Coordinates of C-alpha atoms in Angstrom, one line a residue:
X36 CA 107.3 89.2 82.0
X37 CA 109.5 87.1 84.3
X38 CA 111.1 83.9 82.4
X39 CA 109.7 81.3 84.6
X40 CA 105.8 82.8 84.2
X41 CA 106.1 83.0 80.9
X42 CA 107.5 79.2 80.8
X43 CA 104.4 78.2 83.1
X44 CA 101.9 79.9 81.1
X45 CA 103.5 78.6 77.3
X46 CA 102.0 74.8 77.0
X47 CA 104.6 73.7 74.7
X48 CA 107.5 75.5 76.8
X49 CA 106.2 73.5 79.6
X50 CA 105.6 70.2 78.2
X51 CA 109.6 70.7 76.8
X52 CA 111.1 71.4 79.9
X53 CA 109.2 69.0 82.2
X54 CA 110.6 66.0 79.3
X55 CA 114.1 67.0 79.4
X56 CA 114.3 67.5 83.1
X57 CA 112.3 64.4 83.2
X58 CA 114.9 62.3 80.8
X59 CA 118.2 63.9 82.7
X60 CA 116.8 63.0 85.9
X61 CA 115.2 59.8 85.6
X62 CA 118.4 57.7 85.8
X63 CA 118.7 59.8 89.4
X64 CA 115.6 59.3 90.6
X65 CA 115.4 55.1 90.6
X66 CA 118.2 55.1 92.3
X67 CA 117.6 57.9 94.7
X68 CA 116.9 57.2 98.3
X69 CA 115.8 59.5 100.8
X70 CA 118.1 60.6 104.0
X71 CA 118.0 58.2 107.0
X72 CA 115.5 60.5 108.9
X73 CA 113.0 60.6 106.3
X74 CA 113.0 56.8 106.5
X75 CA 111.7 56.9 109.9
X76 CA 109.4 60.2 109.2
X77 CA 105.7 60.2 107.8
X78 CA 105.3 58.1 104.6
X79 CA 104.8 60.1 101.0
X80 CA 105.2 60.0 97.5
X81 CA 108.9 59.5 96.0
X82 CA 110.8 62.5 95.4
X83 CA 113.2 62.9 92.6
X84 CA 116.5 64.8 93.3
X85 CA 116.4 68.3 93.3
X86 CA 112.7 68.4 92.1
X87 CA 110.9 66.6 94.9
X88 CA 107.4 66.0 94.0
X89 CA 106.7 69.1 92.1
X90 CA 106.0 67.1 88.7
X91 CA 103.4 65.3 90.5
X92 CA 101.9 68.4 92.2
X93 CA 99.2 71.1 90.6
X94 CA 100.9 74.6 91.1
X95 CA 97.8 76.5 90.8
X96 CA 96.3 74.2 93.3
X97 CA 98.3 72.1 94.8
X98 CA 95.7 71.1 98.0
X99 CA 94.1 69.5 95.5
X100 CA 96.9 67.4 95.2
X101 CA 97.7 67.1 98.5
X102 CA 94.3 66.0 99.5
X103 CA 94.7 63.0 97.1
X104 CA 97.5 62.1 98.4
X105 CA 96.3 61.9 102.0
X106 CA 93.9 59.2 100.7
X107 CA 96.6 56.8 99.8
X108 CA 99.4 58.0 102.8
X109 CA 96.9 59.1 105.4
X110 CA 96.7 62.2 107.5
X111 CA 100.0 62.8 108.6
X112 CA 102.9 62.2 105.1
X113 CA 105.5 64.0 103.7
X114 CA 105.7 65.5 100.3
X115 CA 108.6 67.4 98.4
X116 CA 108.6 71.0 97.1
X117 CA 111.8 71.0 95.3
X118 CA 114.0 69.9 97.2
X119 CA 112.0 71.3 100.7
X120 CA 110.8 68.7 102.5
X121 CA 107.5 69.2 104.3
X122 CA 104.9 67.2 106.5
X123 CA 101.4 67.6 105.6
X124 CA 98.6 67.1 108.2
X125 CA 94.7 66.4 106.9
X126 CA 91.7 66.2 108.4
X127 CA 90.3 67.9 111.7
X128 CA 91.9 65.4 114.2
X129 CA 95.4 65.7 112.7
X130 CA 95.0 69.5 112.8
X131 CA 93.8 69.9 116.1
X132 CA 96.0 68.0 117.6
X133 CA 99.3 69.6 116.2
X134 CA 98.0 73.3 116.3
X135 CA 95.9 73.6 119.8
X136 CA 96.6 70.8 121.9
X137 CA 100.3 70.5 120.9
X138 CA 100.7 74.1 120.2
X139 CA 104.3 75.2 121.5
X140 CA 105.9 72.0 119.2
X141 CA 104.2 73.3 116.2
X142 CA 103.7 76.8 116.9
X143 CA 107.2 78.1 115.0
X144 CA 106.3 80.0 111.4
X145 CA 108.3 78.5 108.4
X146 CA 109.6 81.7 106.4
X147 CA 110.1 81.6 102.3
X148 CA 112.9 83.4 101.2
X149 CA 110.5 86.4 99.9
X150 CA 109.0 87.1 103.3
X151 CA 112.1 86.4 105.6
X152 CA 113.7 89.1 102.8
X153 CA 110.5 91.5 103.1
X154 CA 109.8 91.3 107.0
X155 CA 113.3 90.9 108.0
X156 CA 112.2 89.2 111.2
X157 CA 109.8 92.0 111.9
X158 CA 105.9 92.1 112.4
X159 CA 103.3 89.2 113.8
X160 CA 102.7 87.1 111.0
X161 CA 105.9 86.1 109.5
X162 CA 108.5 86.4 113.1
X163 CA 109.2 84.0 115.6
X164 CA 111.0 83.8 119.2
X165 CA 110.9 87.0 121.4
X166 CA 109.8 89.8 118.9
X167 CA 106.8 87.1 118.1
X168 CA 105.3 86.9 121.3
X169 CA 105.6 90.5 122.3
X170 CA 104.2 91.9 119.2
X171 CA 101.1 88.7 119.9
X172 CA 100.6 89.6 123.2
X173 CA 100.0 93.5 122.7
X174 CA 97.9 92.6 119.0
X175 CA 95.9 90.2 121.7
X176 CA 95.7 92.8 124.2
X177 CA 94.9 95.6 122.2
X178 CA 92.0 93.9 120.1
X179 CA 90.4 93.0 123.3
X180 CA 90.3 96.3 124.4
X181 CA 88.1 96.7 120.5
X182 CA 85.9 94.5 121.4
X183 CA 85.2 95.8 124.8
X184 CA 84.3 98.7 122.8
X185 CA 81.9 96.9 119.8
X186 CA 79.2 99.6 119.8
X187 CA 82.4 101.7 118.8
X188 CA 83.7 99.8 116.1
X189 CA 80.2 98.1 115.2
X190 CA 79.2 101.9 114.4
X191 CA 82.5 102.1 111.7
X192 CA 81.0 98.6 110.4
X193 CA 78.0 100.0 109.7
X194 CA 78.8 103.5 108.3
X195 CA 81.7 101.6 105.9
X196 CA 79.0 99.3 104.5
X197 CA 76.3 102.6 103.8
X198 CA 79.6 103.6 101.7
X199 CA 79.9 100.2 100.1
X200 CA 76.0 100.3 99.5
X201 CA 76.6 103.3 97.3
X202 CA 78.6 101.9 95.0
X203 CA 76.7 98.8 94.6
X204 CA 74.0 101.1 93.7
X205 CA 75.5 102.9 91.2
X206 CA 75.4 99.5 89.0
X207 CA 71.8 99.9 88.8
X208 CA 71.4 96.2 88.9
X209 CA 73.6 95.3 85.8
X210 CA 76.6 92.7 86.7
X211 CA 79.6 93.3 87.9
X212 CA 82.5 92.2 89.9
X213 CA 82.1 93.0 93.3
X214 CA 86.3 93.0 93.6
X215 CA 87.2 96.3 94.0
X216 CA 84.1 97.7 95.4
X217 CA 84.9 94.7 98.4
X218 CA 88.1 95.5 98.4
X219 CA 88.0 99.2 98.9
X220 CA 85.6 98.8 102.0
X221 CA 87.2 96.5 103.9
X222 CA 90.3 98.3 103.3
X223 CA 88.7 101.2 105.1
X224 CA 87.3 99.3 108.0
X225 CA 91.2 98.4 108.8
X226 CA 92.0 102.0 108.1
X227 CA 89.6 103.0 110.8
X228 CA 90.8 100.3 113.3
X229 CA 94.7 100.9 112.8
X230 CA 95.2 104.9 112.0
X231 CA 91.5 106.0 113.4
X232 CA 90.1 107.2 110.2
X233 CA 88.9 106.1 106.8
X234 CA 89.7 107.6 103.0
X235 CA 87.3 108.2 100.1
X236 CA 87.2 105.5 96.9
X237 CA 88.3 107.9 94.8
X238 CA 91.6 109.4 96.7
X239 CA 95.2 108.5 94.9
X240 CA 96.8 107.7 98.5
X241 CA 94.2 105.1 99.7
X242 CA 94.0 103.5 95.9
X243 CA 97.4 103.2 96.0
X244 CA 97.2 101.7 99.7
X245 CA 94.8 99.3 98.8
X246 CA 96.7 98.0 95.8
X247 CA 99.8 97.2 97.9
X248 CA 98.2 95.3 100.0
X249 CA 96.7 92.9 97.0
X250 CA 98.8 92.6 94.7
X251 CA 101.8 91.5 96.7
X252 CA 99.2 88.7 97.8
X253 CA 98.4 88.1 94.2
X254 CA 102.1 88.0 93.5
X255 CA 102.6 85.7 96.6
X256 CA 100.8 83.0 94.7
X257 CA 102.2 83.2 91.1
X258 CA 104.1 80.4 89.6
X259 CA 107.5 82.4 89.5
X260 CA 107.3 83.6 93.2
X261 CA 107.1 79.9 94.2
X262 CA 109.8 79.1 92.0
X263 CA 111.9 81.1 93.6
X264 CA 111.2 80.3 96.9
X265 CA 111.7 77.0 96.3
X266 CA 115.2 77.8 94.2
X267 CA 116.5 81.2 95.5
X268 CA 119.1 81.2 92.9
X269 CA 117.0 82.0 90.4
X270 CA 115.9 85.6 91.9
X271 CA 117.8 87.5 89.1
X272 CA 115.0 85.6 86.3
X273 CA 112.0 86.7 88.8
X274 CA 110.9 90.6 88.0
X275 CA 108.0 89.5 91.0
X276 CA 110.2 89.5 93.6
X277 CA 111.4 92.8 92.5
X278 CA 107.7 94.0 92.2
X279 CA 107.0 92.5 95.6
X280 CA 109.9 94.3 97.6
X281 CA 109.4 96.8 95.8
X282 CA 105.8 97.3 97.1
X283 CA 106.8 96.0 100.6
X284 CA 109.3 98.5 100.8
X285 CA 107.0 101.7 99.8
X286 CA 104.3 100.3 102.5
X287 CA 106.7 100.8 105.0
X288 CA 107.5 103.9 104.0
X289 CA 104.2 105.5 103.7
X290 CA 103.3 104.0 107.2
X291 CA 106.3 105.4 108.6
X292 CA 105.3 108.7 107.1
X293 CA 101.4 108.1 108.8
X294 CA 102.7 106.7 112.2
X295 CA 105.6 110.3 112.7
X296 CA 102.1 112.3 111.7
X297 CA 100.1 110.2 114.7
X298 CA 103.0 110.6 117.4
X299 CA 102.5 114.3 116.7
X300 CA 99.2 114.6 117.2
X301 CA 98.7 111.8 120.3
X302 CA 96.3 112.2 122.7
X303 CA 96.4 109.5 125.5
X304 CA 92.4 110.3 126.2
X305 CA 91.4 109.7 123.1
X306 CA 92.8 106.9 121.0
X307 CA 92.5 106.8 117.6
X308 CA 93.4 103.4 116.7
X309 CA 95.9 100.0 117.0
X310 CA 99.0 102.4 115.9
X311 CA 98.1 104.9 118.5
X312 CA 97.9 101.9 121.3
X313 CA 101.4 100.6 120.1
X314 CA 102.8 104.4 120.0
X315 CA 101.5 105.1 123.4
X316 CA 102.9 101.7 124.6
X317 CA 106.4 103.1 123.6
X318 CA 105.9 106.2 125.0
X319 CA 105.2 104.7 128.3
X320 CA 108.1 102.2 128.3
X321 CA 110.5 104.7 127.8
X322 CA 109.0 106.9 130.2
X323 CA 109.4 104.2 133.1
X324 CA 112.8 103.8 131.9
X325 CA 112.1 99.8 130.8
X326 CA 114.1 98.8 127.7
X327 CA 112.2 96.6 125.5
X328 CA 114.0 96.2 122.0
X329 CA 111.1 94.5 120.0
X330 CA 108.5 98.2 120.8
X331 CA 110.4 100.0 118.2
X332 CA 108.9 102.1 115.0
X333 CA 109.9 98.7 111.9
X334 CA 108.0 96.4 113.8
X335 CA 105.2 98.4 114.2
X336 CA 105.3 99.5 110.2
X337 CA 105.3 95.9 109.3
X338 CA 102.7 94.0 112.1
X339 CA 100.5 96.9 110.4
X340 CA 101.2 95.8 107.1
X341 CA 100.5 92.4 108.0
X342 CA 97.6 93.0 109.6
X343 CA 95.8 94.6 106.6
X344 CA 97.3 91.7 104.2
X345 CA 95.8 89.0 106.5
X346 CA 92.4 90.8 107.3
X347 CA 91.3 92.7 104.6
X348 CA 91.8 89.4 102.3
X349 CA 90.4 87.1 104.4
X350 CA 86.8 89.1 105.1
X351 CA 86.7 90.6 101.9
X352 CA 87.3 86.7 100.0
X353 CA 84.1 85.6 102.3
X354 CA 82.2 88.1 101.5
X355 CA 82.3 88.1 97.8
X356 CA 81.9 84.0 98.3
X357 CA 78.6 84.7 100.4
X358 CA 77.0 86.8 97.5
X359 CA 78.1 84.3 94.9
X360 CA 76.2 81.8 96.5
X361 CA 73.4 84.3 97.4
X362 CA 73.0 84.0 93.4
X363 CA 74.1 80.9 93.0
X364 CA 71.3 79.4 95.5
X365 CA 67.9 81.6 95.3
X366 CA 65.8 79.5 98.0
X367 CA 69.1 80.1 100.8
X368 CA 68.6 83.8 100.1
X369 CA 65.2 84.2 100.6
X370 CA 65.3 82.4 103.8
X371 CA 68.0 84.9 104.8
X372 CA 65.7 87.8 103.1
X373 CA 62.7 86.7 105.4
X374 CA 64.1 85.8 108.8
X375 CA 66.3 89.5 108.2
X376 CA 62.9 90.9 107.5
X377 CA 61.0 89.1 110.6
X378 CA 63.3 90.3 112.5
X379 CA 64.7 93.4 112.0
X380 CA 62.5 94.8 109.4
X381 CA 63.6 98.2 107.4
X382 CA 66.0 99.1 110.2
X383 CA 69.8 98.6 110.7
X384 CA 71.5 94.8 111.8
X385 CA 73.3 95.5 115.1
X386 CA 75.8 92.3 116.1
X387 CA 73.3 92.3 119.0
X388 CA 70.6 90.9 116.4
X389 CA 72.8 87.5 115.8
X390 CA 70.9 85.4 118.2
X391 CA 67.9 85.9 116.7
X392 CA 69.1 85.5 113.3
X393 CA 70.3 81.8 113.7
X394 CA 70.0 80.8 109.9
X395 CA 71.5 84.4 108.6
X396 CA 74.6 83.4 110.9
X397 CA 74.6 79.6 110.1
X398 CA 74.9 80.5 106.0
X399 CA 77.6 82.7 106.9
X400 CA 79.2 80.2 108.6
X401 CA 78.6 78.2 105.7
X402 CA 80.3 80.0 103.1
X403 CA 83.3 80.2 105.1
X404 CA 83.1 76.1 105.6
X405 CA 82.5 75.4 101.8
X406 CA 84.4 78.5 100.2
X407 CA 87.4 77.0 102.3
X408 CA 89.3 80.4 101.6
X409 CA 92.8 79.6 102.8
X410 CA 92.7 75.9 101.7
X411 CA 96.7 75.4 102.9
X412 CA 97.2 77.9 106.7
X413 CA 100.2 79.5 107.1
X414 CA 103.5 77.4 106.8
X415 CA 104.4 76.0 110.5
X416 CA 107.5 74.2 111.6
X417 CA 108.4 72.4 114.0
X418 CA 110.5 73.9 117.2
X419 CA 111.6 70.8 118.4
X420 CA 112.0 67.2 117.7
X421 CA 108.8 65.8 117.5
X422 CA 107.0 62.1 117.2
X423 CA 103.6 62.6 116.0
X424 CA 100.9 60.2 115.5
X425 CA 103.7 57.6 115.2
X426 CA 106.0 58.9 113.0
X427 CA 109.4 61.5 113.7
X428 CA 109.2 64.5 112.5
X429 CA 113.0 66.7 113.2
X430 CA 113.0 70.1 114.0
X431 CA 112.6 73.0 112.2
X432 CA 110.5 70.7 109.4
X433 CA 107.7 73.0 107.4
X434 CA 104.2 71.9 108.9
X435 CA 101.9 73.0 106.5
X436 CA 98.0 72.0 107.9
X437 CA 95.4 71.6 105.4
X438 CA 92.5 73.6 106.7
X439 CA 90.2 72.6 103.9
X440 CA 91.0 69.4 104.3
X441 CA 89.1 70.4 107.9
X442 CA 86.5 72.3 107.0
X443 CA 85.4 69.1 104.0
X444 CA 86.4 66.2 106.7
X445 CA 83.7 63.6 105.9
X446 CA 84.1 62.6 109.3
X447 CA 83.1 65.8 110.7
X448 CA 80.4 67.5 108.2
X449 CA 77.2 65.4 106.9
X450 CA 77.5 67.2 103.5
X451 CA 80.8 68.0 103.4
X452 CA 80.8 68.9 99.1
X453 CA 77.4 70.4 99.7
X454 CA 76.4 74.3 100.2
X455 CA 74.3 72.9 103.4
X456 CA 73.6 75.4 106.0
X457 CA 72.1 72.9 108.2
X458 CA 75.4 72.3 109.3
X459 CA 75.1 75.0 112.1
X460 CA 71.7 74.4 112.7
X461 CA 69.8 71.7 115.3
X462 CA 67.2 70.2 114.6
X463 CA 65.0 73.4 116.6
X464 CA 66.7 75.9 113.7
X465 CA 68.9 77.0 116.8
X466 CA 72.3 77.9 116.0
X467 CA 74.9 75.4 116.4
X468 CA 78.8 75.7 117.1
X469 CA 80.7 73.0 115.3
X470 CA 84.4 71.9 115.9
X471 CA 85.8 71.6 112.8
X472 CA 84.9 75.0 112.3
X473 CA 88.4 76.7 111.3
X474 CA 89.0 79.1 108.7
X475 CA 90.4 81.1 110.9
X476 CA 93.2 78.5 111.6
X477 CA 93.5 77.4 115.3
X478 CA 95.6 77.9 118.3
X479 CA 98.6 80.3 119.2
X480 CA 99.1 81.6 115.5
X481 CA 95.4 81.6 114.6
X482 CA 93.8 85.0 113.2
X483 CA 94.5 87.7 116.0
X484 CA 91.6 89.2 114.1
X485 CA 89.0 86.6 114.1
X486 CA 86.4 88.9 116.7
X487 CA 86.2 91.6 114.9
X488 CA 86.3 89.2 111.4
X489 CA 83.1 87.9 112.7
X490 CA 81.4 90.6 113.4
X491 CA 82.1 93.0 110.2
X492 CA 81.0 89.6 108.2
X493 CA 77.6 89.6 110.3
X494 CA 77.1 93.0 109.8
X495 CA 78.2 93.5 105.9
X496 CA 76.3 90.1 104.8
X497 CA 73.2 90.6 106.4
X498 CA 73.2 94.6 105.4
X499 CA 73.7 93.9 101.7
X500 CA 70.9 91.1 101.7
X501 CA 68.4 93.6 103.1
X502 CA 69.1 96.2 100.6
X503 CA 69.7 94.1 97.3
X504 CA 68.6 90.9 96.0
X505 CA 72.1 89.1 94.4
X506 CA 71.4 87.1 90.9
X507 CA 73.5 86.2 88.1
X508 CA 74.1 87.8 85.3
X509 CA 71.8 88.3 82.4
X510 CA 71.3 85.1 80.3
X511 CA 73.2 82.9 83.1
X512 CA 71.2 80.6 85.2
X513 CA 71.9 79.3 88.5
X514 CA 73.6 76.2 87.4
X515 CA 75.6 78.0 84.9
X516 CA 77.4 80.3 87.8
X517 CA 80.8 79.5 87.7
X518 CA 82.1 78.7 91.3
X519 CA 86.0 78.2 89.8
X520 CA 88.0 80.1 92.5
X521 CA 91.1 82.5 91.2
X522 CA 94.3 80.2 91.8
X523 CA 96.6 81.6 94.6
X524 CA 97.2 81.9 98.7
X525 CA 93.8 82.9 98.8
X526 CA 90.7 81.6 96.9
X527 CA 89.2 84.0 95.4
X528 CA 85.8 83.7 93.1
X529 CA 85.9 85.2 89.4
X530 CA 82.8 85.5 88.7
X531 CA 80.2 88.9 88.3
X532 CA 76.9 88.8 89.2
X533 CA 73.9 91.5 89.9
X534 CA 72.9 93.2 92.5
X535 CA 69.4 93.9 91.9
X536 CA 67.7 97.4 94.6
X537 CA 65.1 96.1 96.9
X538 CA 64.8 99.2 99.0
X539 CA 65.7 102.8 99.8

């Protein structure tokens, strides 16, 4: 067990520590005063030297903090993780203005030592400059061509959830966590959409896939990970970052192994997938005699890898919210139960079926708003000298947007703290957009996914709730469902509940 986990998870350990750091460093900290530019920059809580604001800050949840500090320094301040200095903006007007309407100033990703070390500048997700926008515009290009093609894809949907209907089955109604079972199908539905084809449950190679791409996101958000990202020097103490290269490295690997196997067999008729677009895309580069240096084999292994870390965790974390709340709320399930049933009867959900399903899609909206499964997007930074809402902001500062802090904007929701499908609805029961709608995060670094997201959510939800009825477990009421989300990058929910057969 790495030192600095078992520190954070030893309550005496901790409370020593935190005193004599405290009592070394309080002389320091009265008479510490911030550089010159953070004088002129956004307002926040005083840092102590080397520490910042961490003593003030919940690890395991640290929007939670930041949200209370927006109350008393507004919705643009600057808070202290160690000794990394970053602006925090809250609420949807902040947001929106800094992602999507000023996009290019804060459209630069801030890397942690883990992922600059695991990506090496590679990928979509963690790069920046040229390689960024090459590998952004094909991803764009390429998932439009998908959803050109949605009876296509909408049929791998649909075939994926039959498998995940199985296995819910197999429970026979009893509890259990819906984790794995979640997990493993939309795994799959990625494996379809990248390499073409999908894996049993029970096969080694995609068990072993599927782990790699959670547990390095599990790892992503444990105490001694952020530690170290915060205090590189202490990588020797930290057996995660091992772990997590470790697992990086092996991804690539096995993709590189998958992708040598593809270029063998490639048929420019017949696609099979995103790798066979990007493959193709090389082959025809080279064959018109263009050099482009960013189309090579590494950043195709990694944008792959980062595709199924930032998809599969993101659909799969709704979905498990969205039956928790099934449970969790009986009288918002059998609405969904009877309109799915008015409308589409014993037979198959096709995306087609969403406009007349306006309360199905306005609850799964809804879990997405209330869940508030990334609570902090992706770190941003700033690519140039900025003055924002008043206040200077130098470049290359970490932006780090508070998307919950969005989607529960009590200026923007009427029940913000409320499960309240209403939200999406007018007052005809029509379906409403909203706004402040962003889990997906917003502007040129939001999900390249977010299409295809939306329709595998539509189509797995509303599935499920016509062939089971979701309750909690055995001697648990309603009330007594535990809505406590696993602390990490992601929330997550932890608790089992039943999914009781309604039909064959």
């Amino acid at each position: 067990m790495a030192i600095v986990d078992y520190i954070f998870q030893t309550s005496t350990s901790v409370f020593l520590l935190w005193t004599l750091l405290v009592l070394l460093l309080v002389y320091l900290a009265l008479s510490f005063v911030p550089p010159q530019e953070d004088q002129k920059g956004p307002p926040g809580p005083r840092p102590l030297p080397l520490l910042g604001n961490l003593l003030q800050l919940d690890l395991k949840r640290p929007y939670e903090t930041l949200l209370k500090f927006s109350r008393k320094y507004g919705s643009v301040f600057t808070v202290y993780f160690g000794p990394k200095k970053v602006v925090v903006l809250v609420g949807y007007q902040a947001v929106k203005e800094a992602l999507v309407n000023r996009a290019e100033e804060f459209g630069e990703r801030d890397l942690t030592p883990i992922l600059e070390e695991s990506s090496k500048g590679h990928g979509i997700l963690w790069s920046n400059g040229d390689s960024w926008r090459e590998m952004r515009r094909f991803g764009e290009a390429t998932f439009r061509e998908f959803l050109a093609d949605k009876k296509a894809w909408e049929d791998k949907i649909i075939d994926e959830t039959q498998h995940l209907i199985k296995v819910f089955r197999k429970f026979k109604g009893q509890a259990f966590d819906t984790n794995q079972p979640m997990n493993y199908a939309i795994s799959n539905i990625i494996c379809s959409m990248v390499y073409g084809s999908r894996f049993q449950y029970d096969d080694p190679e995609f068990i072993s896939l599927v782990e790699r791409i959670y547990v390095p996101i599990e790892l992503t958000g444990s105490p001694s990970l952020q530690l170290y990202n915060l205090f590189p020097c202490i990588g020797p103490l930290v057996p995660n970052k091992t772990r997590f290269l470790q697992l990086s490295m092996i991804s690539q690997k096995k993709n590189l192994e998958i992708f040598r196997h593809l270029k063998e067999t490639l048929n420019p008729e017949k696609c099979r997938g995103f790798a066979d677009k990007y493959l193709l895309h090389q082959q025809q580069l080279e064959a018109s005699g263009i050099t482009n240096i960013h189309f090579h084999i590494d950043n195709l292994a990694m944008t792959v890898i980062h595709l199924f870390a930032a998809a599969t965790n993101a659909s799969s974390a709704s979905l498990k919210w969205g039956l928790l709340f099934m449970a969790k709320y009986p009288e918002i399930q059998d609405q969904v139960r009877e309109e799915l049933t008015r409308v589409a009867g014993s037979r198959q959900v096709q995306e087609e079926d969403r406009k007349n399903l306006p309360f199905t899609n306005a609850v799964i909206h809804e879990v997405q708003r209330f869940a508030s499964i990334i609570p902090i997007s992706i770190p941003r930074k700033t690519s140039q000298d900025v003055t924002f809402q008043g206040h200077f902001i130098k470049k290359g500062t970490a932006v780090y947007p508070l998307l919950t802090s969005v989607l529960l904007d009590e200026t923007e929701w009427e029940r913000p703290q409320s499960f309240y499908p209403a939200h999406f609805l007018d007052n005809d029961g029509n379906f409403v957009k909203r706004d402040a709608f962003l889990p997906f995060s917003a502007g040129q670094r939001a999900c390249l996914g977010e299409g295809l997201a939306r329709v595998k959510l539509f189509i797995i939800f509303s599935t499920l709730l016509q062939h089971f009825r979701f309750t909690p477990p055995p001697g648990v009421s309603e009330d007594e469902l535990d809505l406590t989300p696993v602390a990490g990058v992601t929330l997550i929910p932890s608790q089992d509940i039943s999914a009781v057969p309604v039909s064959d």
